[in-house]
GROMACS .gro file of C-alpha atoms in nm:
model
  112
    1MET     CA    1  13.351  12.461  10.143
    2LEU     CA    2  13.054  12.589   9.947
    3PHE     CA    3  13.145  12.378   9.644
    4GLY     CA    4  13.181  12.071   9.866
    5PHE     CA    5  12.839  12.129  10.017
    6LEU     CA    6  12.690  12.186   9.672
    7GLY     CA    7  12.853  11.868   9.539
    8VAL     CA    8  12.727  11.658   9.830
    9SER     CA    9  12.380  11.810   9.793
   10ILE     CA   10  12.369  11.720   9.424
   11LEU     CA   11  12.483  11.364   9.500
   12VAL     CA   12  12.218  11.323   9.770
   13LEU     CA   13  11.948  11.466   9.542
   14SER     CA   14  12.059  11.235   9.263
   15ALA     CA   15  12.041  10.933   9.495
   16VAL     CA   16  11.697  11.035   9.622
   17LEU     CA   17  11.564  11.083   9.270
   18ARG     CA   18  11.710  10.748   9.163
   19LEU     CA   19  11.544  10.572   9.457
   20THR     CA   20  11.210  10.738   9.387
   21ALA     CA   21  11.229  10.619   9.027
   22VAL     CA   22  11.325  10.265   9.127
   23PHE     CA   23  11.039  10.239   9.377
   24ARG     CA   24  10.794  10.416   9.142
   25LEU     CA   25  10.748  10.701   9.387
   26THR     CA   26  10.826  10.980   9.141
   27ILE     CA   27  10.474  11.123   9.121
   28PRO     CA   28  10.406  11.115   9.499
   29PHE     CA   29  10.752  11.265   9.558
   30LEU     CA   30  10.695  11.547   9.311
   31TYR     CA   31  10.349  11.608   9.460
   32ALA     CA   32  10.498  11.626   9.809
   33LEU     CA   33  10.755  11.879   9.688
   34ILE     CA   34  10.546  12.094   9.456
   35VAL     CA   35  10.208  12.128   9.627
   36PRO     CA   36  10.325  12.267   9.965
   37THR     CA   37  10.578  12.490   9.789
   38LEU     CA   38  10.394  12.634   9.490
   39PHE     CA   39  10.036  12.604   9.614
   40ARG     CA   40  10.102  12.699   9.975
   41SER     CA   41   9.775  12.885  10.043
   42TRP     CA   42   9.563  12.610   9.885
   43PHE     CA   43   9.759  12.341  10.069
   44TYR     CA   44   9.708  12.497  10.411
   45SER     CA   45   9.343  12.580  10.350
   46HIS     CA   46   9.268  12.228  10.220
   47THR     CA   47   9.512  12.020  10.420
   48ALA     CA   48   9.284  11.718  10.452
   49LEU     CA   49   9.223  11.708  10.076
   50ALA     CA   50   9.590  11.760   9.994
   51CYS     CA   51   9.696  11.482  10.229
   52GLY     CA   52   9.419  11.259  10.095
   53ILE     CA   53   9.546  11.308   9.741
   54TRP     CA   54   9.897  11.222   9.856
   55TYR     CA   55   9.773  10.908  10.032
   56VAL     CA   56   9.585  10.804   9.718
   57LEU     CA   57   9.904  10.847   9.514
   58LEU     CA   58  10.092  10.631   9.764
   59ALA     CA   59   9.814  10.370   9.757
   60LEU     CA   60   9.831  10.357   9.376
   61THR     CA   61  10.205  10.308   9.398
   62LEU     CA   62  10.155  10.026   9.646
   63LEU     CA   63   9.893   9.875   9.416
   64SER     CA   64  10.141   9.883   9.128
   65TRP     CA   65  10.393   9.698   9.348
   66VAL     CA   66  10.133   9.432   9.430
   67VAL     CA   67  10.038   9.391   9.064
   68SER     CA   68  10.405   9.356   8.968
   69LEU     CA   69  10.459   9.100   9.242
   70LEU     CA   70  10.153   8.901   9.134
   71ARG     CA   71  10.270   8.906   8.772
   72LYS     CA   72  10.612   8.778   8.874
   73VAL     CA   73  10.458   8.500   9.083
   74TRP     CA   74  10.228   8.410   8.794
   75GLU     CA   75  10.526   8.394   8.556
   76LEU     CA   76  10.710   8.162   8.797
   77ILE     CA   77  10.405   7.937   8.830
   78ASP     CA   78  10.356   7.931   8.454
   79GLU     CA   79  10.723   7.850   8.399
   80HIS     CA   80  10.701   7.568   8.653
   81ARG     CA   81  10.390   7.429   8.479
   82SER     CA   82  10.555   7.434   8.138
   83GLU     CA   83  10.867   7.264   8.279
   84ARG     CA   84  10.646   7.001   8.437
   85ALA     CA   85  10.456   6.945   8.111
   86ALA     CA   86  10.784   6.911   7.920
   87GLU     CA   87  10.909   6.656   8.174
   88GLU     CA   88  10.589   6.454   8.146
   89LEU     CA   89  10.602   6.464   7.765
   90LEU     CA   90  10.965   6.349   7.765
   91ALA     CA   91  10.884   6.068   8.011
   92TYR     CA   92  10.593   5.961   7.785
   93ARG     CA   93  10.819   5.958   7.480
   94ILE     CA   94  11.082   5.755   7.665
   95ARG     CA   95  10.820   5.497   7.768
   96LYS     CA   96  10.687   5.472   7.412
   97ALA     CA   97  11.039   5.439   7.269
   98ARG     CA   98  11.117   5.158   7.514
   99GLU     CA   99  10.794   4.980   7.421
  100ARG     CA  100  10.891   4.997   7.052
  101GLY     CA  101  11.249   4.894   7.129
  102GLU     CA  102  11.400   5.221   7.002
  103THR     CA  103  11.716   5.370   7.148
  104THR     CA  104  11.652   5.731   7.049
  105VAL     CA  105  11.387   5.970   7.171
  106SER     CA  106  11.265   6.279   6.992
  107THR     CA  107  11.301   6.600   7.191
  108GLU     CA  108  11.124   6.823   6.939
  109ASP     CA  109  10.852   7.054   7.069
  110LEU     CA  110  10.933   6.991   7.435
  111TYR     CA  111  10.973   7.362   7.504
  112ARG     CA  112  10.741   7.604   7.335
   0.00000   0.00000   0.00000
């Protein structure tokens, strides 16, 4: 029974630590565990400051999520723009080839 409880506890702790790493909450999680445990007297005498520090850590984590989201959106927009430019360049080359009466179109340098 004890080994079963210990095994389940280790699995739960492993899952929690994995989730904190995935969501970039490792530092706020460690702060929430360590400060009230190891610095108990300081934590209870400066509760507002300790909670403020924790909220700042959470805000920084949220800011990192926003920055990552904005970078991803920017990459998608940039990819769409380059696809659009390649399409326009290919259409231009097709028009010029038709004007010259050629049957082949160069596709070099369409994608950089």
